[in-house]
């Protein structure tokens, strides 16, 4: 047999008043119409069905009969409730084969309804460690506790002034209301007000839980958005790191070009010192010098290109830092940045490893440069054997000096540009330190929020303890309510016995009245017979009076004739 209760009713006011208490006492399922009820009951999950007679244009009786005709549903209990049915109608239906197990009337107190359905449906299984279920984890607030205390104090005062059941009133009982005696069982006892207030509070708690769930979902959505923004910031930080690495590489390349230019100038000075010894291989030297100048020109162009790229990347880095600052200010939840900071530190370690690799590459380049120096020294040794074209080479060297002076001016401009880029990098470093300071402040704010969260958790724990205490009070109140209901049932039985005695006395009086009415009818019949006899005597008297008048007329005529 099932353990659940199926309620078939579309009355919104009834559902609003009783749904919470029924769900608290039983495993309840609702159905607004008889459609599909038989299929649900055939699943075997339901112990009883609670049907409103007026559902879907008074189809409650038909649904009850259909359930009784179904052999698969022999073990299902049926309870009927109606706002219009009379006791006579219920008695007629109870005499049929498709009768119900329980008949109730609307309106009815929630506690009385639960008590009436308890023999038909097994109660909901409660966790002894958590008797209030999901309500324990709900943050109720001090306002709810104050309102609940006021609600508890109010009905207690009303209960002290309520009339006691079983005491006969001073006014006589009217005979017209005696046939309505069984309807007294559906009257709302005063204690049900207290229980109804508690049930309303439970309904409000459910509403607050749904609102909190919605706010939690919104907070999770904001958290996901903040994580997405943090990932975007991390990608931008990675791009900034790459740009800084490229800037460092460009700086190293410019330093290398400066070193090579200095070496070239040293080679030129060496050529000036050995110009007297240059001779046969002047053309070869010219070609080599032209190649060196061409290479130097290419290197200068590369330096200019690299400087331009460095400037663009520095500007891009500044823009990315500004964008990062804006995103950091727009970010609400800073908790994900702790993990991001760790990832940045790991990325920094990787960059340091890459820098060490670049340093090794630089060492290899320096080794190659040493080999180049060795080659140049060999060339210088070859140039020492050259003689003969000293004057022409001298003139060319003078031209080379002028070009070298021009190159020095260009290098000075490049150095000024590099200093400007260095200042920009210093500004970027200052900005980076400011961002790190802001990040530390944000972390401090996160710690403060964590402390606030811990404090709120402690407050929530206190509220949960108060809820448990209130649950204990509620159980005690329900026990008192059950005792009051038992007392009320005893008083109702006494009243019913008194009413039965009154009904017996009234039946006796009605029998006496019937006998008196029969005597009165017999007297009426005798009276009518006497009236008939009187009418006959009256007619006879009238006839005698007529005869007497005729005799008098005849006597007068006889006397007149006698006198004449």
Coordinates of C-alpha atoms in Angstrom, one line a residue:
X1 CA 0.0 0.0 0.0
X2 CA 1.2 3.5 -0.8
X3 CA 2.2 6.2 1.7
X4 CA 1.0 9.4 0.0
X5 CA -2.2 11.5 0.0
X6 CA -3.8 12.7 -3.2
X7 CA -5.9 15.9 -2.9
X8 CA -8.5 16.5 -5.7
X9 CA -9.7 20.1 -5.2
X10 CA -9.6 23.4 -7.2
X11 CA -10.7 25.7 -4.4
X12 CA -7.9 28.2 -4.1
X13 CA -8.9 29.5 -0.7
X14 CA -9.1 26.0 0.8
X15 CA -5.7 25.1 -0.7
X16 CA -4.2 28.3 0.6
X17 CA -5.5 27.6 4.1
X18 CA -4.7 23.9 4.3
X19 CA -1.9 23.0 1.9
X20 CA 0.9 23.9 4.3
X21 CA -0.5 21.9 7.2
X22 CA -1.3 18.9 4.9
X23 CA 2.2 18.9 3.4
X24 CA 3.7 19.1 6.9
X25 CA 1.7 16.1 8.1
X26 CA 1.5 13.9 5.0
X27 CA 3.3 13.3 1.7
X28 CA 0.8 15.3 -0.4
X29 CA 0.1 15.6 -4.1
X30 CA -2.4 18.0 -5.7
X31 CA -4.8 17.5 -8.6
X32 CA -7.1 20.3 -9.8
X33 CA -9.6 18.0 -11.7
X34 CA -10.6 14.3 -11.7
X35 CA -8.7 13.8 -15.0
X36 CA -5.9 11.3 -14.6
X37 CA -6.7 10.6 -10.9
X38 CA -7.4 6.9 -11.5
X39 CA -4.1 6.5 -13.4
X40 CA -2.2 8.1 -10.5
X41 CA -3.9 5.9 -7.9
X42 CA -3.2 2.7 -9.9
X43 CA 0.5 3.3 -9.5
X44 CA 0.1 2.2 -5.9
X45 CA 1.9 5.2 -4.4
X46 CA -1.2 6.6 -2.6
X47 CA -2.8 5.4 0.6
X48 CA -5.8 7.7 0.4
X49 CA -7.5 10.2 -1.9
X50 CA -9.2 13.4 -0.5
X51 CA -11.9 14.6 -2.9
X52 CA -14.0 17.8 -2.9
X53 CA -17.6 17.0 -3.9
X54 CA -17.8 20.3 -5.9
X55 CA -14.7 19.8 -8.0
X56 CA -15.3 20.1 -11.8
X57 CA -19.0 20.8 -11.5
X58 CA -19.9 18.3 -8.7
X59 CA -18.0 15.3 -10.1
X60 CA -16.6 14.3 -6.7
X61 CA -19.3 11.6 -6.1
X62 CA -18.8 10.2 -9.6
X63 CA -15.0 10.0 -9.0
X64 CA -15.6 8.2 -5.7
X65 CA -17.9 5.7 -7.4
X66 CA -15.3 5.1 -10.2
X67 CA -12.6 4.4 -7.6
X68 CA -14.8 1.9 -5.7
X69 CA -15.6 0.1 -9.0
X70 CA -11.9 -0.4 -9.8
X71 CA -10.7 -3.7 -8.3
X72 CA -7.1 -2.5 -8.3
X73 CA -8.0 0.3 -5.8
X74 CA -9.7 -1.7 -3.1
X75 CA -7.0 -0.7 -0.5
X76 CA -7.3 3.1 -1.2
X77 CA -9.2 5.1 1.4
X78 CA -11.6 7.8 0.3
X79 CA -12.4 11.0 2.1
X80 CA -15.1 13.5 0.9
X81 CA -15.4 17.1 1.8
X82 CA -18.1 19.6 0.7
X83 CA -19.2 23.1 1.4
X84 CA -22.8 22.5 0.3
X85 CA -23.7 18.9 1.2
X86 CA -26.1 18.2 4.1
X87 CA -26.0 15.4 6.6
X88 CA -29.0 13.8 4.9
X89 CA -27.2 13.8 1.6
X90 CA -24.1 12.2 3.2
X91 CA -26.3 9.5 4.8
X92 CA -27.9 8.7 1.5
X93 CA -24.5 8.4 -0.2
X94 CA -23.2 6.3 2.7
X95 CA -25.9 3.8 2.1
X96 CA -24.6 3.2 -1.5
X97 CA -21.9 0.7 -2.6
X98 CA -19.6 3.5 -3.7
X99 CA -19.5 5.1 -0.3
X100 CA -16.5 6.9 1.1
X101 CA -14.6 6.2 4.3
X102 CA -14.8 9.7 5.7
X103 CA -17.2 12.6 5.2
X104 CA -16.3 16.2 6.2
X105 CA -17.7 19.7 5.8
X106 CA -16.1 23.0 4.8
X107 CA -15.0 25.2 6.5
X108 CA -12.7 23.3 8.7
X109 CA -9.6 24.0 10.9
X110 CA -6.3 22.8 9.5
X111 CA -5.5 20.9 12.7
X112 CA -8.9 19.3 12.8
X113 CA -8.5 18.3 9.1
X114 CA -5.1 16.7 9.8
X115 CA -6.5 14.8 12.8
X116 CA -9.5 13.5 10.7
X117 CA -7.2 12.3 7.9
X118 CA -4.6 10.8 10.2
X119 CA -6.3 7.3 10.5
X120 CA -6.4 7.0 6.7
X121 CA -2.9 8.2 5.7
X122 CA 0.5 7.4 7.2
X123 CA 2.2 10.5 8.6
X124 CA 5.3 12.0 7.0
X125 CA 8.5 10.5 8.4
X126 CA 10.5 13.2 10.3
X127 CA 14.2 13.3 10.9
X128 CA 14.7 13.3 14.7
X129 CA 17.8 15.4 14.4
X130 CA 16.1 17.9 12.1
X131 CA 12.3 18.0 12.9
X132 CA 11.8 21.2 10.9
X133 CA 13.3 19.9 7.7
X134 CA 14.7 22.6 5.3
X135 CA 13.5 25.4 7.5
X136 CA 16.6 24.9 9.8
X137 CA 18.9 26.4 7.1
X138 CA 16.8 29.4 6.5
X139 CA 17.8 32.8 7.9
X140 CA 14.7 34.1 9.5
X141 CA 15.7 37.4 11.1
X142 CA 14.8 39.2 14.3
X143 CA 11.7 40.7 12.8
X144 CA 10.2 37.2 12.2
X145 CA 11.0 36.2 15.8
X146 CA 9.3 39.3 17.2
X147 CA 6.3 38.8 15.1
X148 CA 6.1 35.2 16.1
X149 CA 6.3 36.1 19.8
X150 CA 3.5 38.6 19.4
X151 CA 1.5 36.0 17.5
X152 CA 2.0 33.5 20.4
X153 CA 1.1 36.1 23.0
X154 CA -2.1 37.2 21.2
X155 CA -3.8 33.9 20.8
X156 CA -2.9 32.9 24.4
X157 CA -4.9 35.9 25.7
X158 CA -7.7 35.0 23.4
X159 CA -7.7 31.5 24.7
X160 CA -8.0 32.6 28.3
X161 CA -11.2 34.6 27.4
X162 CA -12.7 31.9 25.1
X163 CA -15.9 30.1 26.2
X164 CA -15.7 26.6 27.6
X165 CA -17.3 23.9 25.5
X166 CA -19.9 21.7 27.2
X167 CA -21.5 24.6 29.3
X168 CA -25.1 25.0 28.4
X169 CA -26.1 28.6 27.5
X170 CA -28.8 30.5 29.4
X171 CA -31.0 30.9 26.3
X172 CA -33.3 27.9 25.4
X173 CA -32.3 25.7 22.4
X174 CA -34.4 26.4 19.3
X175 CA -36.0 23.4 17.8
X176 CA -35.2 24.6 14.3
X177 CA -31.4 24.1 14.9
X178 CA -31.5 20.7 16.5
X179 CA -31.1 18.8 13.2
X180 CA -27.8 20.7 12.6
X181 CA -26.1 19.2 15.6
X182 CA -23.6 17.0 13.7
X183 CA -22.3 20.1 11.9
X184 CA -20.8 21.3 15.2
X185 CA -17.9 19.0 14.6
X186 CA -16.5 21.2 11.8
X187 CA -16.5 24.4 13.9
X188 CA -13.0 26.0 14.3
X189 CA -11.8 25.7 17.9
X190 CA -10.0 28.7 19.3
X191 CA -6.7 26.9 19.5
X192 CA -6.7 26.5 15.7
X193 CA -6.0 30.3 15.4
X194 CA -2.7 29.7 17.1
X195 CA -1.9 26.8 14.8
X196 CA -3.0 28.8 11.8
X197 CA -0.7 31.7 12.7
X198 CA 2.2 29.2 12.9
X199 CA 1.3 27.7 9.6
X200 CA 1.2 31.2 8.0
X201 CA 4.7 31.8 9.4
X202 CA 5.8 28.5 7.8
X203 CA 4.4 29.6 4.5
X204 CA 6.2 33.0 4.8
X205 CA 9.4 31.0 5.5
X206 CA 8.9 29.1 2.3
X207 CA 8.5 32.4 0.4
X208 CA 11.7 33.8 2.0
X209 CA 13.5 30.6 1.1
X210 CA 12.5 31.0 -2.6
X211 CA 13.5 34.6 -2.5
X212 CA 16.9 33.7 -1.0
X213 CA 17.4 31.0 -3.7
X214 CA 16.7 33.6 -6.4
X215 CA 19.2 36.0 -4.8
X216 CA 21.8 33.2 -4.5
X217 CA 21.3 32.4 -8.2
X218 CA 21.8 36.1 -9.1
X219 CA 25.0 36.2 -7.0
X220 CA 26.3 33.1 -8.7
X221 CA 25.6 34.7 -12.1
X222 CA 27.5 37.8 -11.0
X223 CA 30.3 35.6 -9.7
X224 CA 30.5 33.8 -13.1
X225 CA 30.6 37.2 -14.9
X226 CA 33.4 38.3 -12.5
X227 CA 35.4 35.1 -13.2
X228 CA 35.0 35.7 -17.0
X229 CA 36.3 39.3 -16.5
X230 CA 39.2 38.0 -14.4
X231 CA 40.1 35.5 -17.2
X232 CA 40.0 38.4 -19.7
X233 CA 42.2 40.4 -17.4
X234 CA 44.6 37.4 -17.1
X235 CA 44.8 37.1 -20.8
X236 CA 45.5 40.8 -21.1
X237 CA 48.2 40.5 -18.4
X238 CA 49.7 37.6 -20.3
X239 CA 49.8 39.8 -23.5
X240 CA 51.4 42.6 -21.4
X241 CA 54.0 40.2 -20.1
X242 CA 54.8 39.1 -23.7
X243 CA 55.0 42.7 -24.8
X244 CA 57.4 43.4 -21.9
X245 CA 59.5 40.4 -22.9
X246 CA 59.6 41.6 -26.5
X247 CA 60.6 45.0 -25.2
X248 CA 63.5 43.5 -23.2
X249 CA 64.6 41.5 -26.2
X250 CA 64.5 44.7 -28.4
X251 CA 66.6 46.5 -25.8
X252 CA 69.1 43.7 -25.7
X253 CA 69.3 43.8 -29.5
X254 CA 69.9 47.5 -29.5
X255 CA 72.6 47.1 -27.0
X256 CA 74.2 44.4 -29.2
X257 CA 74.0 46.8 -32.2
X258 CA 75.7 49.5 -30.1
X259 CA 78.4 47.1 -29.2
X260 CA 78.9 46.1 -32.8
X261 CA 79.0 49.8 -33.8
X262 CA 81.6 50.5 -31.2
X263 CA 83.6 47.5 -32.5
X264 CA 83.3 48.8 -36.0
X265 CA 84.6 52.2 -34.9
X266 CA 87.5 50.5 -33.1
X267 CA 88.3 48.7 -36.3
X268 CA 88.2 52.0 -38.2
X269 CA 90.6 53.5 -35.7
X270 CA 92.9 50.4 -36.1
X271 CA 92.7 51.0 -39.8
X272 CA 93.8 54.6 -39.4
X273 CA 96.7 53.5 -37.3
X274 CA 97.8 50.9 -39.9
X275 CA 97.0 53.1 -42.9
X276 CA 100.7 53.4 -43.6
X277 CA 101.0 49.7 -43.9
X278 CA 98.1 49.2 -46.2
X279 CA 99.0 48.5 -49.8
X280 CA 98.2 45.7 -52.2
X281 CA 94.9 44.7 -50.7
X282 CA 93.3 48.2 -50.6
X283 CA 90.5 47.2 -53.0
X284 CA 89.7 44.1 -50.8
X285 CA 89.7 46.4 -47.8
X286 CA 87.4 48.8 -49.5
X287 CA 85.0 46.0 -50.4
X288 CA 85.1 44.8 -46.8
X289 CA 84.6 48.3 -45.5
X290 CA 81.7 48.8 -47.9
X291 CA 80.2 45.5 -46.7
X292 CA 80.7 46.6 -43.1
X293 CA 79.1 50.0 -43.8
X294 CA 76.2 48.2 -45.5
X295 CA 75.8 45.9 -42.6
X296 CA 76.0 48.9 -40.3
X297 CA 73.3 50.7 -42.2
X298 CA 71.2 47.6 -42.1
X299 CA 71.8 47.3 -38.3
X300 CA 70.9 51.0 -37.9
X301 CA 67.6 50.4 -39.8
X302 CA 66.9 47.4 -37.7
X303 CA 67.6 49.5 -34.6
X304 CA 65.1 52.1 -35.8
X305 CA 62.5 49.4 -36.6
X306 CA 63.0 47.8 -33.2
X307 CA 62.8 51.2 -31.4
X308 CA 59.5 51.9 -33.3
X309 CA 58.2 48.5 -32.3
X310 CA 59.3 49.1 -28.7
X311 CA 57.4 52.4 -28.7
X312 CA 54.3 50.8 -30.1
X313 CA 54.4 47.9 -27.6
X314 CA 55.1 50.3 -24.7
X315 CA 52.0 52.3 -25.8
X316 CA 50.0 49.0 -26.1
X317 CA 51.3 48.0 -22.6
X318 CA 50.1 51.3 -21.2
X319 CA 46.7 50.9 -22.8
X320 CA 46.5 47.3 -21.5
X321 CA 47.4 48.5 -18.0
X322 CA 44.7 51.2 -18.1
X323 CA 42.2 48.6 -19.3
X324 CA 43.3 46.3 -16.5
X325 CA 42.8 49.1 -14.0
X326 CA 39.3 49.7 -15.3
X327 CA 38.4 46.1 -15.2
X328 CA 39.8 45.8 -11.7
X329 CA 37.6 48.7 -10.5
X330 CA 34.6 47.1 -12.2
X331 CA 35.2 43.7 -10.7
X332 CA 32.9 43.1 -7.7
X333 CA 34.1 39.8 -6.2
X334 CA 38.0 39.7 -5.8
X335 CA 38.1 36.2 -4.5
X336 CA 39.2 34.6 -7.8
X337 CA 42.2 37.0 -8.0
X338 CA 44.0 35.0 -5.2
X339 CA 44.3 32.0 -7.6
X340 CA 45.1 34.4 -10.4
X341 CA 47.9 35.9 -8.4
X342 CA 49.4 32.5 -7.9
X343 CA 49.1 31.8 -11.6
X344 CA 50.8 35.1 -12.3
X345 CA 53.7 34.1 -10.0
X346 CA 54.0 30.8 -11.8
X347 CA 53.9 32.7 -15.1
X348 CA 56.7 35.0 -13.8
X349 CA 58.8 32.0 -12.8
X350 CA 58.3 30.7 -16.4
X351 CA 59.3 34.0 -17.8
X352 CA 62.5 34.0 -15.6
X353 CA 63.3 30.6 -16.9
X354 CA 62.8 31.9 -20.5
X355 CA 65.0 34.9 -19.6
X356 CA 67.8 32.5 -18.5
X357 CA 67.4 30.7 -21.8
X358 CA 67.7 34.0 -23.6
X359 CA 70.8 34.8 -21.5
X360 CA 72.3 31.5 -22.7
X361 CA 71.5 32.5 -26.3
X362 CA 73.1 35.9 -25.6
X363 CA 76.3 34.1 -24.4
X364 CA 76.3 32.1 -27.6
X365 CA 75.9 35.3 -29.6
X366 CA 78.8 36.8 -27.6
X367 CA 80.9 33.7 -28.4
X368 CA 80.1 34.2 -32.1
X369 CA 81.0 37.8 -31.7
X370 CA 84.4 36.8 -30.3
X371 CA 84.9 34.6 -33.3
X372 CA 84.0 37.6 -35.5
X373 CA 86.6 39.6 -33.6
X374 CA 89.2 36.9 -34.3
X375 CA 88.3 37.1 -37.9
X376 CA 88.6 40.9 -37.9
X377 CA 92.0 40.6 -36.2
X378 CA 93.1 38.3 -38.9
X379 CA 92.0 40.9 -41.4
X380 CA 93.9 43.5 -39.6
X381 CA 97.0 41.4 -39.7
X382 CA 96.4 41.0 -43.4
X383 CA 96.1 44.8 -43.7
X384 CA 99.4 45.3 -42.0
X385 CA 101.0 43.7 -45.0
X386 CA 99.2 46.2 -47.3
X387 CA 101.2 49.2 -48.5
X388 CA 101.1 51.4 -51.5
X389 CA 97.7 53.0 -51.5
X390 CA 98.0 54.8 -48.2
X391 CA 96.9 58.3 -49.5
X392 CA 93.8 57.1 -51.3
X393 CA 92.8 55.0 -48.3
X394 CA 93.5 58.0 -46.0
X395 CA 91.1 60.1 -48.0
X396 CA 88.5 57.3 -47.9
X397 CA 89.1 57.0 -44.1
X398 CA 88.4 60.8 -43.7
X399 CA 85.1 60.2 -45.5
X400 CA 84.4 57.3 -43.3
X401 CA 85.1 59.5 -40.3
X402 CA 82.5 62.0 -41.4
X403 CA 80.1 59.2 -41.9
X404 CA 81.0 57.8 -38.5
X405 CA 80.3 61.2 -37.0
X406 CA 76.9 61.2 -38.6
X407 CA 76.3 57.7 -37.3
X408 CA 77.3 58.9 -33.9
X409 CA 74.7 61.6 -34.1
X410 CA 72.1 59.1 -35.1
X411 CA 73.2 56.8 -32.2
X412 CA 72.9 59.8 -29.8
X413 CA 69.3 60.3 -31.1
X414 CA 68.6 56.6 -30.7
X415 CA 70.0 56.8 -27.1
X416 CA 67.7 59.7 -26.4
X417 CA 64.8 57.6 -27.7
X418 CA 65.9 54.7 -25.5
X419 CA 66.1 57.0 -22.5
X420 CA 62.5 58.1 -23.2
X421 CA 61.4 54.5 -23.5
X422 CA 63.2 53.8 -20.2
X423 CA 61.2 56.6 -18.6
X424 CA 58.1 55.1 -20.0
X425 CA 59.1 51.7 -18.7
X426 CA 59.7 53.4 -15.3
X427 CA 56.2 54.9 -15.4
X428 CA 54.8 51.5 -16.3
X429 CA 56.7 50.0 -13.3
X430 CA 55.2 52.7 -11.0
X431 CA 51.8 51.9 -12.4
X432 CA 52.4 48.2 -11.9
X433 CA 53.3 48.8 -8.2
X434 CA 50.2 50.9 -7.8
X435 CA 48.1 48.1 -9.2
X436 CA 49.9 45.6 -6.8
X437 CA 49.0 48.0 -3.9
X438 CA 45.4 48.0 -5.0
X439 CA 45.4 44.3 -5.3
X440 CA 46.7 44.0 -1.7
X441 CA 43.9 46.4 -0.6
X442 CA 41.4 44.2 -2.4
X443 CA 42.8 41.1 -0.7
X444 CA 42.5 42.9 2.7
X445 CA 38.9 43.7 1.7
X446 CA 38.3 40.1 0.9
X447 CA 39.7 39.1 4.3
X448 CA 37.3 41.6 5.9
X449 CA 34.4 40.1 4.0
X450 CA 35.4 36.6 5.0
X451 CA 35.3 37.8 8.7
X452 CA 31.9 39.3 8.1
X453 CA 30.8 36.0 6.5
X454 CA 32.0 34.1 9.6
X455 CA 30.1 36.5 11.9
X456 CA 26.9 36.0 9.8
X457 CA 27.4 32.3 10.0
X458 CA 27.5 32.5 13.8
X459 CA 24.3 34.6 13.7
X460 CA 22.8 32.0 11.5
X461 CA 23.8 29.3 13.9
X462 CA 22.0 31.3 16.7
X463 CA 18.9 31.6 14.5
X464 CA 19.0 27.8 13.9
X465 CA 19.1 27.2 17.6
X466 CA 16.2 29.5 18.1
X467 CA 14.3 27.7 15.4
X468 CA 15.0 24.4 17.1
X469 CA 13.7 25.9 20.4
X470 CA 10.6 27.2 18.6
X471 CA 10.1 23.8 17.0
X472 CA 10.1 22.3 20.5
X473 CA 7.5 24.9 21.6
X474 CA 5.5 24.2 18.5
X475 CA 5.5 20.4 19.4
X476 CA 4.3 21.3 22.9
X477 CA 1.6 23.6 21.5
X478 CA 0.5 20.8 19.2
X479 CA 0.3 18.4 22.1
X480 CA -1.8 20.9 24.0
X481 CA -4.0 21.3 20.9
X482 CA -4.5 17.6 20.7
X483 CA -5.4 17.5 24.4
X484 CA -7.8 20.4 23.8
X485 CA -9.3 18.5 20.8
X486 CA -9.8 15.4 23.0
X487 CA -11.6 17.6 25.6
X488 CA -13.6 19.2 22.9
X489 CA -14.6 15.8 21.6
X490 CA -15.8 14.7 25.1
X491 CA -17.7 17.9 25.5
X492 CA -19.2 17.5 22.0
X493 CA -20.3 13.9 23.0
X494 CA -22.0 15.3 26.1
X495 CA -23.7 18.0 24.1
X496 CA -24.8 15.3 21.5
X497 CA -26.2 13.2 24.3
X498 CA -28.1 16.2 25.7
X499 CA -29.3 16.9 22.1
X500 CA -30.5 13.3 21.8
X501 CA -32.4 13.6 25.0
X502 CA -34.0 16.9 23.8
X503 CA -34.9 15.2 20.5
X504 CA -36.5 12.3 22.4
X505 CA -38.5 14.8 24.5
X506 CA -39.5 16.7 21.4
X507 CA -40.6 13.5 19.7
X508 CA -42.7 12.8 22.8
X509 CA -44.2 16.3 22.7
X510 CA -44.8 15.9 19.0
X511 CA -46.6 12.7 19.7
X512 CA -48.7 14.4 22.3
X513 CA -49.4 17.3 19.9
X514 CA -50.4 14.7 17.3
X515 CA -52.9 13.1 19.8
X516 CA -54.2 16.6 20.7
X517 CA -54.6 17.4 17.0
X518 CA -56.5 14.1 16.5
X519 CA -58.8 15.0 19.5
X520 CA -59.2 18.4 18.0
X521 CA -60.2 16.9 14.7
X522 CA -62.8 14.7 16.4
X523 CA -64.2 17.7 18.2
X524 CA -64.3 19.5 15.0
X525 CA -66.2 16.7 13.4
X526 CA -68.6 16.6 16.4
X527 CA -68.9 20.4 16.1
X528 CA -69.7 20.1 12.4
X529 CA -72.4 17.5 13.2
X530 CA -73.9 19.8 15.9
X531 CA -73.8 22.6 13.4
X532 CA -75.7 20.4 11.0
X533 CA -78.3 19.5 13.6
X534 CA -78.6 23.2 14.5
X535 CA -79.1 24.0 10.9
X536 CA -81.9 21.4 10.7
X537 CA -83.5 22.9 13.8
X538 CA -83.2 26.3 12.4
X539 CA -84.9 25.2 9.2
X540 CA -87.6 23.6 11.2
X541 CA -88.1 26.7 13.3
X542 CA -88.3 28.8 10.1
X543 CA -90.9 26.4 8.8
X544 CA -92.8 26.6 12.0
X545 CA -92.5 30.4 12.0
X546 CA -94.0 30.4 8.4
X547 CA -96.8 28.2 9.5
X548 CA -97.4 30.4 12.5
X549 CA -97.5 33.5 10.3
X550 CA -100.0 31.7 8.0
X551 CA -102.1 30.7 11.1
X552 CA -102.0 34.3 12.3
X553 CA -103.1 35.6 8.9
X554 CA -105.9 33.1 8.8
X555 CA -106.9 34.1 12.3
X556 CA -106.9 37.7 11.4
X557 CA -109.0 37.0 8.3
X558 CA -111.3 34.9 10.4
X559 CA -111.7 37.6 13.0
X560 CA -112.3 40.2 10.2
X561 CA -115.0 38.0 8.7
X562 CA -116.5 37.5 12.2
X563 CA -116.7 41.2 12.7
X564 CA -118.1 41.8 9.3

